Structures are given as structure tokens and as C-alpha cells.
Tab-separated table of C-alpha atoms in Angstrom:
chain	number	residue	atom	x	y	z
Q	1	MET	CA	151.744	-30.030	-30.751
Q	2	LYS	CA	149.750	-28.370	-33.285
Q	3	LYS	CA	152.318	-29.209	-35.748
Q	4	TYR	CA	152.135	-32.830	-35.050
Q	5	THR	CA	148.231	-32.712	-35.006
Q	6	LYS	CA	148.195	-31.149	-38.419
Q	7	LEU	CA	150.920	-33.363	-39.894
Q	8	ILE	CA	148.688	-36.344	-38.806
Q	9	LEU	CA	145.711	-34.878	-40.235
Q	10	VAL	CA	147.598	-34.127	-43.605
Q	11	ILE	CA	148.862	-37.766	-43.358
Q	12	GLY	CA	145.262	-38.947	-43.086
Q	13	ILE	CA	143.794	-37.085	-45.613
Q	14	PHE	CA	146.633	-38.213	-48.134
Q	15	ILE	CA	145.751	-42.072	-46.822
Q	16	THR	CA	142.076	-41.391	-47.519
Q	17	ILE	CA	142.831	-40.211	-51.193
Q	18	VAL	CA	145.073	-42.749	-51.944
Q	19	LEU	CA	142.824	-45.396	-51.052
Q	20	GLY	CA	139.856	-43.795	-52.655
Q	21	ILE	CA	142.000	-43.886	-55.776
Q	22	ILE	CA	143.317	-47.702	-55.298
Q	23	TYR	CA	139.350	-48.585	-54.601
Q	24	CYS	CA	138.326	-46.937	-57.835
Q	25	VAL	CA	140.867	-48.509	-59.804
Q	26	VAL	CA	140.181	-51.920	-58.604
Q	27	TYR	CA	136.357	-51.180	-59.101
Q	28	ASN	CA	137.009	-50.098	-62.798
Q	29	LYS	CA	139.122	-53.145	-63.265
Q	30	ASN	CA	136.479	-55.419	-61.796
Q	31	ILE	CA	133.716	-53.767	-64.138
Q	32	ASN	CA	136.183	-53.772	-67.021
Q	33	GLU	CA	136.747	-57.582	-66.873
Q	34	VAL	CA	133.360	-57.882	-68.530
Q	35	ASN	CA	133.982	-55.397	-70.979
Q	36	ASN	CA	134.301	-56.190	-74.576
Q	37	ASP	CA	133.913	-54.030	-78.125
Q	38	LYS	CA	130.167	-54.642	-77.985
Q	39	MET	CA	129.121	-54.189	-74.584
Q	40	THR	CA	130.338	-52.608	-70.867
Q	41	TYR	CA	129.267	-54.205	-67.761
Q	42	SER	CA	126.345	-51.604	-66.918
Q	43	LYS	CA	125.090	-52.410	-70.378
Q	44	ILE	CA	124.985	-56.001	-69.470
Q	45	ILE	CA	122.823	-55.375	-66.492
Q	46	LYS	CA	120.537	-53.538	-68.614
Q	47	TYR	CA	120.486	-56.515	-71.328
Q	48	VAL	CA	119.561	-58.649	-68.574
Q	49	LEU	CA	116.814	-56.393	-67.073
Q	50	ASP	CA	115.392	-55.987	-70.305
Q	51	TYR	CA	115.338	-59.503	-71.534
Q	52	ASN	CA	117.622	-58.864	-74.452
Q	53	ILE	CA	120.540	-60.906	-73.480
Q	54	ARG	CA	118.452	-63.931	-74.846
Q	55	ASP	CA	119.140	-62.676	-78.367
Q	56	PHE	CA	122.628	-62.762	-77.922
Q	57	SER	CA	124.733	-65.656	-79.597
Q	58	ASP	CA	126.079	-68.524	-77.570
Q	59	GLU	CA	129.608	-67.333	-78.078
Q	60	GLU	CA	128.678	-63.662	-76.908
Q	61	LYS	CA	126.849	-65.396	-73.928
Q	62	ASP	CA	130.097	-67.639	-73.318
Q	63	GLU	CA	132.233	-64.622	-73.103
Q	64	ILE	CA	130.107	-62.802	-70.703
Q	65	LYS	CA	130.145	-65.947	-68.376
Q	66	ARG	CA	133.781	-66.405	-68.602
Q	67	LYS	CA	134.675	-62.694	-67.831
Q	68	VAL	CA	132.020	-62.458	-64.912
Q	69	ASN	CA	133.637	-65.555	-63.374
Q	70	LYS	CA	136.964	-64.073	-63.437
Q	71	THR	CA	135.749	-60.955	-61.948
Q	72	ILE	CA	134.107	-63.142	-59.234
Q	73	ASN	CA	137.480	-64.745	-58.283
Q	74	LYS	CA	139.076	-61.236	-58.073
Q	75	CYS	CA	136.518	-58.890	-56.514
Q	76	LYS	CA	135.453	-58.665	-53.165
Q	77	ASP	CA	133.060	-55.953	-53.343
Q	78	LYS	CA	129.520	-57.199	-52.212
Q	79	LYS	CA	127.434	-55.236	-54.760
Q	80	ILE	CA	129.635	-56.328	-57.860
Q	81	LEU	CA	129.485	-59.888	-56.540
Q	82	SER	CA	125.788	-59.777	-56.257
Q	83	GLU	CA	125.300	-58.514	-59.573
Q	84	CYS	CA	127.940	-61.010	-61.332
Q	85	TYR	CA	125.739	-63.942	-59.732
Q	86	TYR	CA	122.497	-62.203	-60.975
Q	87	ILE	CA	124.100	-62.350	-64.585
Q	88	LEU	CA	125.270	-65.768	-64.347
Q	89	GLY	CA	122.177	-67.084	-62.788
Q	90	PHE	CA	120.122	-65.516	-65.764
Q	91	LEU	CA	122.358	-66.962	-68.439
Q	92	ASN	CA	122.041	-70.317	-66.627
Q	93	SER	CA	118.302	-70.047	-66.750
Q	94	LEU	CA	118.253	-69.603	-70.664
Q	95	GLU	CA	120.383	-72.654	-70.894
Q	96	LYS	CA	117.842	-74.441	-68.829
Q	97	ASN	CA	120.324	-75.203	-65.997
Q	98	ASN	CA	117.512	-74.595	-63.684
Q	99	LYS	CA	119.554	-76.092	-60.537
Q	100	GLU	CA	122.521	-74.032	-61.332
Q	101	ALA	CA	120.467	-71.068	-61.903
Q	102	ILE	CA	118.853	-71.296	-58.354
Q	103	ARG	CA	122.116	-71.841	-56.660
Q	104	LEU	CA	123.487	-68.503	-58.213
Q	105	TYR	CA	120.433	-66.437	-57.776
Q	106	ASN	CA	120.478	-67.383	-54.210
Q	107	LYS	CA	124.153	-66.408	-54.009
Q	108	ALA	CA	123.129	-63.078	-55.722
Q	109	ILE	CA	120.391	-62.495	-52.711
Q	110	ASP	CA	123.160	-63.135	-50.191
Q	111	ASN	CA	124.405	-59.653	-50.520
Q	112	ILE	CA	121.263	-58.281	-52.396
Q	113	ASN	CA	120.776	-55.357	-49.883
Q	114	SER	CA	124.007	-53.841	-51.456
Q	115	ILE	CA	122.144	-53.421	-54.506
Q	116	LYS	CA	120.328	-50.136	-54.677
Q	117	ASN	CA	118.558	-50.597	-58.069
Q	118	ILE	CA	115.375	-52.129	-57.191
Q	119	LYS	CA	114.378	-53.364	-60.520
Q	120	ILE	CA	117.495	-55.860	-60.239
Q	121	LYS	CA	116.042	-57.034	-56.864
Q	122	THR	CA	112.741	-57.784	-58.066
Q	123	GLN	CA	113.915	-59.289	-61.125
Q	124	VAL	CA	116.225	-61.570	-58.935
Q	125	TYR	CA	113.349	-62.611	-56.841
Q	126	TYR	CA	110.941	-63.115	-59.697
Q	127	GLU	CA	113.697	-65.272	-61.649
Q	128	LEU	CA	114.143	-67.313	-58.796
Q	129	SER	CA	110.375	-67.968	-58.174
Q	130	ARG	CA	110.537	-69.160	-61.863
Q	131	MET	CA	113.070	-71.593	-61.710
Q	132	TYR	CA	111.488	-73.161	-58.533
Q	133	LEU	CA	108.081	-73.680	-60.598
Q	134	TYR	CA	110.489	-75.594	-63.333
Q	135	GLU	CA	111.548	-77.697	-60.353
Q	136	ASN	CA	108.128	-78.318	-59.199
Q	137	GLU	CA	109.339	-76.832	-55.808
Q	138	TYR	CA	105.957	-74.695	-55.453
Q	139	GLU	CA	106.169	-73.238	-51.877
Q	140	LYS	CA	109.599	-71.981	-52.419
Q	141	SER	CA	108.383	-70.497	-55.596
Q	142	SER	CA	105.524	-68.584	-53.643
Q	143	GLU	CA	107.927	-67.501	-51.187
Q	144	SER	CA	110.172	-65.820	-53.736
Q	145	PHE	CA	107.356	-64.000	-55.337
Q	146	GLU	CA	105.924	-62.884	-51.982
Q	147	LYS	CA	109.510	-61.699	-51.280
Q	148	LEU	CA	109.419	-59.938	-54.649
Q	149	LYS	CA	105.845	-58.157	-53.709
Q	150	GLU	CA	107.258	-56.930	-50.546
Q	151	ILE	CA	110.504	-55.374	-51.959
Q	152	ALA	CA	108.244	-53.605	-54.377
Q	153	PHE	CA	105.646	-52.040	-51.836
Q	154	LYS	CA	108.527	-51.319	-49.265
Q	155	TYR	CA	110.224	-48.988	-51.908
Q	156	ASN	CA	106.850	-47.673	-53.431
Q	157	LYS	CA	107.549	-49.360	-56.837
Q	158	LYS	CA	104.120	-51.060	-57.002
Q	159	GLU	CA	104.627	-51.161	-60.935
Q	160	GLU	CA	107.022	-53.849	-60.438
Q	161	ALA	CA	104.557	-55.818	-58.715
Q	162	VAL	CA	101.899	-55.357	-61.355
Q	163	LYS	CA	104.723	-56.102	-64.126
Q	164	TYR	CA	105.683	-59.505	-62.420
Q	165	GLY	CA	102.128	-60.414	-61.306
Q	166	VAL	CA	101.194	-60.554	-64.963
Q	167	LYS	CA	104.529	-62.507	-65.460
Q	168	ARG	CA	103.588	-64.758	-62.534
Q	169	GLY	CA	99.982	-65.176	-63.579
Q	170	TYR	CA	100.985	-66.518	-66.914
Q	171	ASP	CA	103.789	-68.912	-65.367
Q	172	ILE	CA	101.463	-70.788	-62.939
Q	173	TYR	CA	98.416	-71.101	-64.652
Q	174	CYS	CA	99.794	-74.425	-66.694
Q	175	ILE	CA	100.800	-76.202	-63.127
Q	176	PRO	CA	98.657	-78.589	-61.446
Q	177	ASP	CA	95.640	-76.776	-59.946
Q	178	GLY	CA	97.130	-73.204	-61.142
Q	179	SER	CA	94.403	-71.924	-62.892
Q	180	ASN	CA	92.722	-70.536	-59.740
Q	181	GLU	CA	95.647	-69.130	-58.138
Q	182	SER	CA	96.546	-67.608	-61.388
Q	183	VAL	CA	93.253	-65.874	-61.530
Q	184	GLN	CA	93.426	-64.403	-58.058
Q	185	ILE	CA	96.955	-62.877	-58.614
Q	186	LEU	CA	96.090	-61.359	-61.921
Q	187	THR	CA	92.591	-59.874	-60.430
Q	188	GLU	CA	94.796	-58.324	-57.464
Q	189	ALA	CA	97.258	-57.115	-60.122
Q	190	LEU	CA	94.688	-55.507	-62.018
Q	191	GLU	CA	93.046	-53.897	-58.852
Q	192	LEU	CA	96.875	-52.533	-58.086
Q	193	ALA	CA	97.108	-51.797	-61.812
Q	194	LYS	CA	93.965	-49.332	-61.608
Q	195	GLU	CA	94.940	-47.648	-58.145
Q	196	ILE	CA	98.404	-46.446	-59.669
Q	197	ASN	CA	97.165	-46.033	-63.322
Q	198	TYR	CA	99.455	-48.605	-64.817
Q	199	GLU	CA	100.658	-47.389	-68.015
Q	200	GLU	CA	100.134	-50.985	-69.802
Q	201	ILE	CA	96.940	-51.954	-67.926
Q	202	GLU	CA	95.824	-53.513	-71.426
Q	203	GLU	CA	98.461	-56.377	-70.572
Q	204	VAL	CA	96.737	-57.277	-66.992
Q	205	TYR	CA	93.156	-57.357	-68.712
Q	206	PHE	CA	94.678	-59.686	-71.689
Q	207	ASN	CA	96.476	-61.926	-69.358
Q	208	LEU	CA	93.821	-62.141	-66.867
Q	209	GLY	CA	91.350	-62.960	-69.833
Q	210	ARG	CA	93.723	-65.925	-70.764
Q	211	THR	CA	93.914	-67.486	-67.302
Q	212	TYR	CA	89.958	-67.023	-67.115
Q	213	TRP	CA	89.724	-69.217	-70.182
Q	214	SER	CA	92.362	-71.989	-68.424
Q	215	ASP	CA	90.011	-71.868	-65.601
Q	216	ASP	CA	86.921	-72.666	-68.085
Q	217	LYS	CA	85.205	-69.059	-67.374
Q	218	PHE	CA	84.858	-68.275	-70.807
Q	219	ILE	CA	82.531	-65.312	-70.534
Q	220	GLU	CA	84.791	-63.485	-68.014
Q	221	SER	CA	87.642	-64.547	-70.313
Q	222	ILE	CA	86.109	-62.633	-73.534
Q	223	ASP	CA	84.967	-59.862	-71.227
Q	224	ALA	CA	88.553	-59.192	-70.078
Q	225	LYS	CA	90.194	-59.476	-73.496
Q	226	LEU	CA	87.429	-57.048	-74.950
Q	227	GLU	CA	88.182	-54.692	-72.380
Q	228	ALA	CA	92.037	-54.931	-73.206
Q	229	LEU	CA	91.103	-54.662	-76.770
Q	230	ASN	CA	89.088	-51.423	-76.181
Q	231	ILE	CA	92.273	-49.799	-74.516
Q	232	VAL	CA	94.699	-50.657	-77.300
Q	233	ASP	CA	92.110	-49.734	-79.983
Q	234	PHE	CA	92.160	-46.230	-77.937
Q	235	LYS	CA	95.749	-46.179	-77.673
Q	236	ASN	CA	96.189	-47.120	-81.524
Q	237	LEU	CA	98.913	-49.914	-80.648
Q	238	LYS	CA	98.539	-51.899	-83.804
Q	239	GLU	CA	100.623	-54.628	-82.663
Q	240	LYS	CA	98.735	-55.372	-79.551
Q	241	ILE	CA	95.347	-54.997	-81.444
Q	242	ALA	CA	96.516	-58.096	-83.768
Q	243	ILE	CA	97.707	-59.920	-80.988
Q	244	ILE	CA	94.439	-59.461	-78.745
Q	245	SER	CA	92.307	-59.862	-81.799
Q	246	THR	CA	93.848	-63.060	-82.772
Q	247	ASP	CA	93.457	-64.671	-79.167
Q	248	LEU	CA	89.888	-63.526	-79.226
Q	249	GLY	CA	89.289	-65.116	-82.694
Q	250	ILE	CA	90.875	-68.488	-81.260
Q	251	ASP	CA	88.711	-68.286	-78.125
Q	252	TYR	CA	85.566	-68.055	-80.425
Q	253	LEU	CA	86.813	-70.885	-82.871
Q	254	TYR	CA	87.255	-73.259	-80.002
Q	255	SER	CA	84.075	-72.242	-78.708
Q	256	GLY	CA	82.590	-73.503	-82.119
Q	257	ASN	CA	81.243	-69.789	-82.795
Q	258	TYR	CA	83.351	-69.869	-86.144
Q	259	GLU	CA	81.541	-67.030	-87.955
Q	260	GLU	CA	82.697	-64.641	-84.747
Q	261	ALA	CA	86.197	-65.946	-84.746
Q	262	LEU	CA	86.674	-65.204	-88.467
Q	263	VAL	CA	85.755	-61.779	-87.578
Q	264	TYR	CA	88.585	-61.079	-85.221
Q	265	LEU	CA	90.967	-63.241	-87.108
Q	266	SER	CA	90.556	-61.340	-90.128
Q	267	ARG	CA	90.964	-58.243	-88.695
Q	268	VAL	CA	94.544	-58.724	-88.216
Q	269	LEU	CA	94.907	-59.040	-91.948
Q	270	SER	CA	93.834	-55.275	-92.306
Q	271	TYR	CA	96.727	-53.934	-90.335
Q	272	ASN	CA	100.453	-53.460	-91.642
Q	273	LEU	CA	103.135	-53.454	-88.568
Q	274	GLU	CA	106.300	-51.284	-88.904
Q	275	ASP	CA	108.112	-54.726	-88.166
Q	276	GLU	CA	107.708	-56.571	-91.395
Q	277	TYR	CA	108.846	-59.980	-89.615
Q	278	GLU	CA	106.583	-59.444	-86.993
Q	279	ASP	CA	103.975	-58.472	-89.029
Q	280	ALA	CA	104.409	-61.817	-91.021
Q	281	LYS	CA	104.708	-63.816	-87.901
Q	282	ILE	CA	101.269	-62.599	-86.425
Q	283	LYS	CA	99.492	-62.795	-89.913
Q	284	SER	CA	101.004	-66.366	-90.361
Q	285	TYR	CA	99.267	-67.306	-86.999
Q	286	SER	CA	95.856	-65.713	-87.564
Q	287	LEU	CA	95.691	-67.237	-91.031
Q	288	MET	CA	96.292	-70.773	-89.536
Q	289	ASN	CA	93.383	-70.461	-87.584
Q	290	ILE	CA	91.363	-68.850	-90.343
Q	291	CYS	CA	92.164	-71.715	-92.391
Q	292	GLU	CA	90.743	-74.039	-89.461
Q	293	ALA	CA	87.691	-71.836	-89.196
Q	294	TYR	CA	86.606	-72.202	-93.011
Q	295	ILE	CA	87.272	-76.032	-92.844
Q	296	LYS	CA	84.892	-76.397	-89.777
Q	297	LEU	CA	82.438	-74.348	-91.617
Q	298	GLU	CA	82.825	-76.518	-94.629
Q	299	GLU	CA	83.706	-73.372	-96.987
Q	300	PHE	CA	86.485	-75.389	-98.773
Q	301	ASP	CA	87.334	-72.896	-101.175
Q	302	LYS	CA	87.711	-70.092	-98.930
Q	303	ALA	CA	90.374	-72.426	-96.894
Q	304	LYS	CA	92.169	-72.900	-100.182
Q	305	ASP	CA	92.670	-69.073	-100.589
Q	306	SER	CA	93.405	-68.638	-97.194
Q	307	PHE	CA	95.986	-71.360	-97.125
Q	308	LYS	CA	97.647	-69.334	-100.420
Q	309	GLU	CA	97.952	-66.186	-98.222
Q	310	LEU	CA	99.108	-68.064	-95.320
Q	311	GLU	CA	102.047	-69.480	-97.496
Q	312	GLU	CA	102.880	-66.191	-98.561
Q	313	GLU	CA	103.214	-64.953	-95.225
Q	314	ILE	CA	105.585	-67.692	-93.824
Q	315	LEU	CA	107.626	-67.113	-96.510
Q	316	LYS	CA	108.213	-63.808	-95.169
Q	317	GLN	CA	109.196	-64.630	-91.532
Q	318	LYS	CA	112.606	-64.826	-90.624
Q	319	ASN	CA	114.281	-68.186	-90.698
Q	320	GLY	CA	114.048	-69.732	-87.457
Q	321	VAL	CA	111.956	-72.235	-85.112
Q	322	TYR	CA	108.619	-70.175	-85.268
Q	323	LYS	CA	108.668	-70.217	-89.085
Q	324	GLU	CA	109.407	-74.117	-89.279
Q	325	ASP	CA	106.603	-74.519	-86.404
Q	326	CYS	CA	104.233	-72.672	-88.622
Q	327	ILE	CA	105.242	-75.026	-91.790
Q	328	THR	CA	104.482	-78.210	-89.613
Q	329	TYR	CA	101.127	-76.735	-88.174
Q	330	THR	CA	100.111	-76.200	-91.604
Q	331	TYR	CA	100.852	-79.624	-93.019
Q	332	GLY	CA	98.301	-80.775	-90.177
Q	333	ASN	CA	95.846	-78.108	-91.283
Q	334	LYS	CA	96.205	-79.171	-94.855
Q	335	ALA	CA	95.569	-82.517	-94.041
Q	336	ASP	CA	92.141	-81.773	-92.076
Q	337	LEU	CA	91.291	-80.193	-95.356
Q	338	GLN	CA	92.466	-83.162	-97.672
Q	339	THR	CA	90.217	-85.325	-95.458
Q	340	GLN	CA	87.515	-83.312	-95.594
Q	341	LEU	CA	87.630	-83.348	-99.371
Q	342	GLY	CA	87.850	-87.260	-99.566
Q	343	ASN	CA	91.415	-87.392	-100.617
Q	344	VAL	CA	92.601	-89.536	-97.513
Q	345	ASN	CA	95.566	-90.810	-98.736
Q	346	GLU	CA	96.955	-87.573	-99.339
Q	347	ALA	CA	95.916	-86.581	-95.963
Q	348	ILE	CA	97.997	-89.145	-94.246
Q	349	LYS	CA	100.783	-88.270	-96.524
Q	350	LEU	CA	100.784	-84.823	-95.033
Q	351	LEU	CA	100.247	-85.932	-91.459
Q	352	ASP	CA	103.011	-88.325	-91.678
Q	353	THR	CA	105.486	-85.094	-92.954
Q	354	SER	CA	103.800	-83.105	-90.307
Q	355	LYS	CA	104.526	-85.832	-87.543
Q	356	LYS	CA	108.199	-86.449	-88.545
Q	357	ARG	CA	108.923	-82.785	-88.224
Q	358	TYR	CA	107.173	-82.218	-84.989
Q	359	GLU	CA	108.898	-85.129	-83.622
Q	360	LYS	CA	112.312	-83.471	-84.287
Q	361	CYS	CA	111.320	-80.375	-81.920
Q	362	ASP	CA	112.533	-79.847	-78.647
Q	363	GLU	CA	109.977	-77.351	-77.906
Q	364	PHE	CA	107.021	-76.659	-80.163
Q	365	SER	CA	105.504	-73.074	-80.573
Q	366	PHE	CA	101.972	-74.248	-80.675
Q	367	TYR	CA	100.235	-75.863	-77.643
Q	368	ASP	CA	98.555	-79.405	-77.717
Q	369	PHE	CA	99.480	-79.801	-81.473
Q	370	ASP	CA	100.120	-83.942	-80.766
Q	371	VAL	CA	96.323	-83.971	-79.626
Q	372	LYS	CA	95.725	-82.242	-83.114
Q	373	LEU	CA	97.805	-84.660	-85.206
Q	374	LEU	CA	96.263	-87.791	-83.071
Q	375	GLU	CA	92.767	-86.549	-84.138
Q	376	GLU	CA	93.668	-86.018	-87.761
Q	377	TYR	CA	94.660	-89.310	-88.137
Q	378	GLY	CA	91.925	-90.908	-86.277
Q	379	ASP	CA	89.546	-88.774	-88.560
Q	380	ALA	CA	91.616	-89.988	-91.772
Q	381	TYR	CA	91.282	-93.618	-90.989
Q	382	TYR	CA	87.702	-93.159	-90.047
Q	383	GLU	CA	86.991	-91.942	-93.427
Q	384	LEU	CA	88.866	-95.029	-94.943
Q	385	GLY	CA	86.601	-97.178	-93.257
Q	386	ASN	CA	89.570	-98.507	-90.941
Q	387	TYR	CA	87.631	-98.177	-87.653
Q	388	SER	CA	90.335	-99.949	-85.634
Q	389	LEU	CA	93.099	-97.311	-86.343
Q	390	ALA	CA	90.379	-94.669	-86.373
Q	391	LEU	CA	89.668	-95.650	-82.448
Q	392	LYS	CA	93.468	-96.161	-81.827
Q	393	TYR	CA	94.478	-92.691	-82.545
Q	394	HIS	CA	91.274	-90.901	-80.967
Q	395	LYS	CA	91.545	-92.971	-77.975
Q	396	GLU	CA	95.101	-91.880	-77.364
Q	397	ALA	CA	93.937	-88.207	-78.031
Q	398	GLU	CA	91.317	-88.882	-75.333
Q	399	ASP	CA	93.904	-89.995	-72.993
Q	400	ILE	CA	95.894	-86.921	-73.342
Q	401	VAL	CA	93.040	-84.433	-73.178
Q	402	LYS	CA	91.996	-86.202	-69.868
Q	403	THR	CA	95.533	-85.994	-68.312
Q	404	ARG	CA	96.023	-82.263	-69.405
Q	405	GLY	CA	92.528	-81.248	-68.525
Q	406	LEU	CA	92.007	-79.772	-72.100
Q	407	THR	CA	88.215	-78.292	-72.873
Q	408	TYR	CA	87.326	-80.361	-76.111
Q	409	LEU	CA	86.593	-83.759	-74.841
Q	410	GLU	CA	82.954	-83.579	-76.353
Q	411	GLU	CA	84.559	-83.688	-79.923
Q	412	ASP	CA	86.797	-86.754	-78.831
Q	413	TYR	CA	83.857	-88.644	-77.019
Q	414	ASN	CA	81.765	-87.739	-80.352
Q	415	LYS	CA	84.465	-89.223	-82.456
Q	416	ILE	CA	84.948	-92.250	-80.415
Q	417	TYR	CA	81.344	-93.417	-80.264
Q	418	LEU	CA	81.226	-93.229	-84.296
Q	419	ASP	CA	84.684	-95.298	-84.322
Q	420	TYR	CA	82.576	-98.008	-82.108
Q	421	LYS	CA	79.548	-97.691	-84.233
Q	422	GLY	CA	81.653	-98.403	-87.173
Q	423	LEU	CA	83.210	-101.370	-85.633
Q	424	GLY	CA	79.801	-102.775	-84.616
Q	425	ASP	CA	80.545	-102.547	-81.049
Q	426	TYR	CA	76.986	-101.363	-79.689
Q	427	GLU	CA	78.090	-101.394	-76.205
Q	428	ASN	CA	80.699	-99.094	-76.431
Q	429	THR	CA	78.722	-96.936	-78.758
Q	430	ILE	CA	76.127	-96.433	-76.388
Q	431	LYS	CA	78.401	-96.025	-73.418
Q	432	TYR	CA	80.269	-93.057	-75.486
Q	433	LEU	CA	77.121	-91.767	-76.740
Q	434	GLU	CA	75.900	-91.363	-73.305
Q	435	LYS	CA	79.231	-89.834	-71.992
Q	436	ASN	CA	79.178	-87.273	-75.252
Q	437	ASN	CA	75.432	-86.219	-74.092
Q	438	GLU	CA	76.418	-86.224	-70.721
Q	439	LEU	CA	79.305	-83.717	-71.233
Q	440	LYS	CA	77.107	-81.659	-73.701
Q	441	SER	CA	74.619	-81.237	-70.713
Q	442	ASN	CA	77.134	-80.526	-68.272
Q	443	LEU	CA	79.155	-78.167	-70.454
Q	444	PHE	CA	75.600	-76.220	-71.023
Q	445	ASN	CA	74.730	-75.916	-67.591
Q	446	ASP	CA	77.858	-74.930	-66.394
Q	447	LYS	CA	77.773	-72.196	-69.203
Q	448	ASP	CA	74.362	-71.185	-68.068
Q	449	LYS	CA	75.459	-71.090	-64.586
Q	450	GLU	CA	78.640	-69.056	-65.250
Q	451	TYR	CA	76.721	-66.398	-67.261
Q	452	SER	CA	74.147	-66.223	-64.480
Q	453	GLN	CA	76.913	-65.798	-61.909
Q	454	TYR	CA	78.385	-63.402	-64.297
Q	455	ILE	CA	74.962	-61.232	-64.611
Q	456	TYR	CA	74.677	-61.663	-60.719
Q	457	ASN	CA	78.200	-60.171	-60.014
Q	458	GLN	CA	77.755	-57.323	-62.316
Q	459	PHE	CA	74.148	-56.514	-60.979
Q	460	GLU	CA	75.895	-56.599	-57.296
Q	461	ASN	CA	78.685	-54.563	-58.536
Q	462	LYS	CA	76.336	-51.962	-59.814
Q	463	LYS	CA	74.337	-52.027	-56.630
Q	464	ASN	CA	77.446	-51.485	-54.407
Q	465	LEU	CA	78.763	-48.690	-56.473
Q	466	GLU	CA	75.140	-46.922	-56.419
Q	467	LYS	CA	74.893	-47.509	-52.574
Q	468	ILE	CA	78.556	-46.191	-52.308
Q	469	SER	CA	77.585	-43.031	-54.659
Q	470	GLU	CA	74.529	-42.755	-52.412
Q	471	LEU	CA	76.572	-42.579	-49.049
Q	472	GLU	CA	79.018	-40.259	-50.419
Q	473	GLN	CA	76.386	-37.704	-51.496
Q	474	ILE	CA	74.910	-38.014	-47.953
Q	475	GLY	CA	78.620	-37.489	-46.501
Q	476	LYS	CA	78.778	-34.368	-48.725
Q	477	ARG	CA	75.354	-33.242	-47.929
Q	478	ASP	CA	75.982	-33.716	-43.972
Q	479	LYS	CA	79.375	-31.745	-44.412
Q	480	ILE	CA	77.820	-28.807	-45.715
Q	481	PHE	CA	75.672	-28.535	-42.436
Q	482	LEU	CA	77.826	-29.524	-39.968
Q	483	PRO	CA	78.638	-26.675	-37.580
Q	484	TYR	CA	82.055	-25.016	-37.354
């Protein structure tokens, strides 16, 4: 009997070993289905996690898709299947196949518990939330993001909640009524970042500043961005210093504080980043706004000099969409300069060139450039005395500004009332002049209230901190005299 028992035990062990070998062979075969000379399966996962797969060629992406699909057809391992659907979902999202990406991410989620890597889980839910946003399914988008946070807290990966909180805040501030929610998400992310000493806390401050700006909280916006700038200054992170300084400069530019805008925008030019292409890209963006600031200040010679610097920096950029968009934007800025100098026909030629280039773009690197073009056309025709065409373009700009909820209606109203005045339509001149004055008054009052509220909040925070400190000291004192 003992002989049979031993024999059965040996056979059992032998079968277990054989099955283990077969599993490893099949597993490795499934993994190797997505191998090529450049990458392995594990590397593909890492490329997706780091978002580097976006830089692959179309041919490389198609090859990955073909091999991953082949693996799906042959494989029954839940972990591998979940990871494969995750890879395909991401590739489809890059191609803007949002519905297909949603389907694939949900397939990945079916077996997501088999994946031990928490970063994959959180990224799947974040990307799914983003795809739902693009399809205007806001409730499902919020549910996916909440699931992400739940996983991050469950496995004590709070840095994932902060990282994707920053991304989520950026994603939703452009959707209808999204700016308030964006501020809320980023405020929560900031509190969590402070709690865990998040390594890149400057990113949270910076993006919170951006969402404050979108929510018309200009003082809080600049305050948050200055906090971010102080942190990167201390860390000596030159690229981030350049990006945040540029953003602050643009804020001051659109607030009408052109001198202060130039302080921050010009600071960027003093840095030389290690990546010469990134250096040229950031400096180009800064110089585009420097040119605009000098035009607003009517310092036209300095504007001309800045355009020369700008052209040199654009030439240094890598060939690609961003470089072409910089050229398109610069034509528009140069048109503005020529209008101010009285060379209106030259300005219109430049605008026509800029418009033709812009209309060929699927996506443009700079927000609301269509509004800028319309305003520049209106300004040029106003200078020519063609008030009807000037009014047409300025009214079109006004319509877009209202639809998008942009913050520079004051300038449009100002231009429109002048167009009507030029046409001799004094009824509408008065109407738009009253609108302009009312808007100026409201903006002044809003800024005044905002500043008062900001000061009050700062005062209340200080009082609360003093109260906490006082109570803590009482607690310590009482503890000393507590009987044992």
C-alpha cells in the first residue's frame, strides 16, 4: 500500500511539474507574440504607463495592435488578457476612436483584479474617465475617476490620486460648468499632496492656478502660480521655471498689465535648457507674447526686434505641428503690428496667409486663435474706414467669446461701439458704449470683491492657525501637569 502511495505521489509531482512547464511555455509564447526587435511585452506596458507610446510611428503602433490581437485570440490567462485590452484601449484613444477605446478599457476592467500593478489599474480608470468626457458622458466619467481614487486609497498609493487629480482637473475645466469642479478637485489634490509630501507639488499649485484663471479668480490664480514658481526656483528646475514664468506673463498680458507681463516673459529668455529643441519651443511661445505686449504698449521698435528673435527661435524648433502653428500665429501678430503702423493692406495680406494656414489645421496649438483672427480683421478694416466689414468681424468675434465664456468681452464691446459710431448708427453706439461701461464696472466690482474675499480668507486662515497653535500650547501645558 505504501508503494502505491509513493507512486501516486511521484506521479502527482511529475504531472504538476509538467503542467508548470507547459504553462510557462504558453505564457511566454503569449508574451512573445508582441515582441519585436525594439521591445518586449513588459516594455510595451511601461511605454503605455509612461505615455511614451505616443511617440511611436504609425507602423510600430499597427504592429503592436496586430500582435496583441493575436495574443488575445490564443490566450486564456486573465492577467494577460486584461493587459492586452488595456494596451489596445490606449492605442485606440490615441487615434481618437473614443467609443472603441471605452469598449476595450471596460474589457480590461472585467479582469482587472488579476493585475497586481496598481499603476496600471489607476491608469485604466483615468483613461476611461477621459474617454467618457470626450463622449459627453459626464456621470460615467465621474464614476470612473472615483473608482481610481478608491483604488489609490485602498492600496495606499495616494500619490496616484494626486497625479491623476492634476490631470482630471485639467481635463474638465473646459467642459460646460467644469471650472468650479476643476478647482474643487485640484484643491483636494493639493491638500493630499501636502499630507504625503508629494514630490512634484509644484504641478498641483500650477494647475490649480490655471483652473482659478478659468474660473475668473485672477488673484488666487496668480498667487498659486507664484507659489509654484517659488518651489521650482528653489529646486532650480529650469524648464518648469520657464513654463510657469511664461504662463504668469500671459496672465498679466491678458489682465492688461503689460509691463509686469514683460518681466515674467523676458525671464524665460535668460535660460538655456539642455534640450535645445524644447528650449526653442518655450522661447518661441514666450516671444510670441512679448511681441504682443510691446504692440499693446505701442513700443513698435522693440516689437520688431522681438519678431526677429522669434523667427530665429522658430527656425531652431523641430519640424512638426507646433513649429507650423507658431509660424501661423506669428503671421497674425505681425498683422497686428502692421495695422498699428498704418500698413493696413500689408496687415490684411498677413491675415489672409495666417487664416489659410489655420484652416488647414485639425487641431491648433493655441486656444481661441480664431477669435484673434476675427478681431485683427475687424481692426484692419476699421483703420481702412470700412466700418461695415469691421463690424462684421468684430460681431463674429463677440459671438464666439460669449459662447465660450471668454474673459475679454470688454475689448470686443469697445471695438463694436466704435464700428457703429463710424457707421453713424448712434443708437447702437450708445447701446454698446453702455454695455462696455457696465462690463467695466462689473469687472472692477468683481475684482474688488474677489480681492476682499481673498484678504478675508487669508485673515481667517491666519486666525484659525493662531487659534490651533494656542490650543496646542494649552494641550501641551495641561499634559505637563496631568497626574500619573
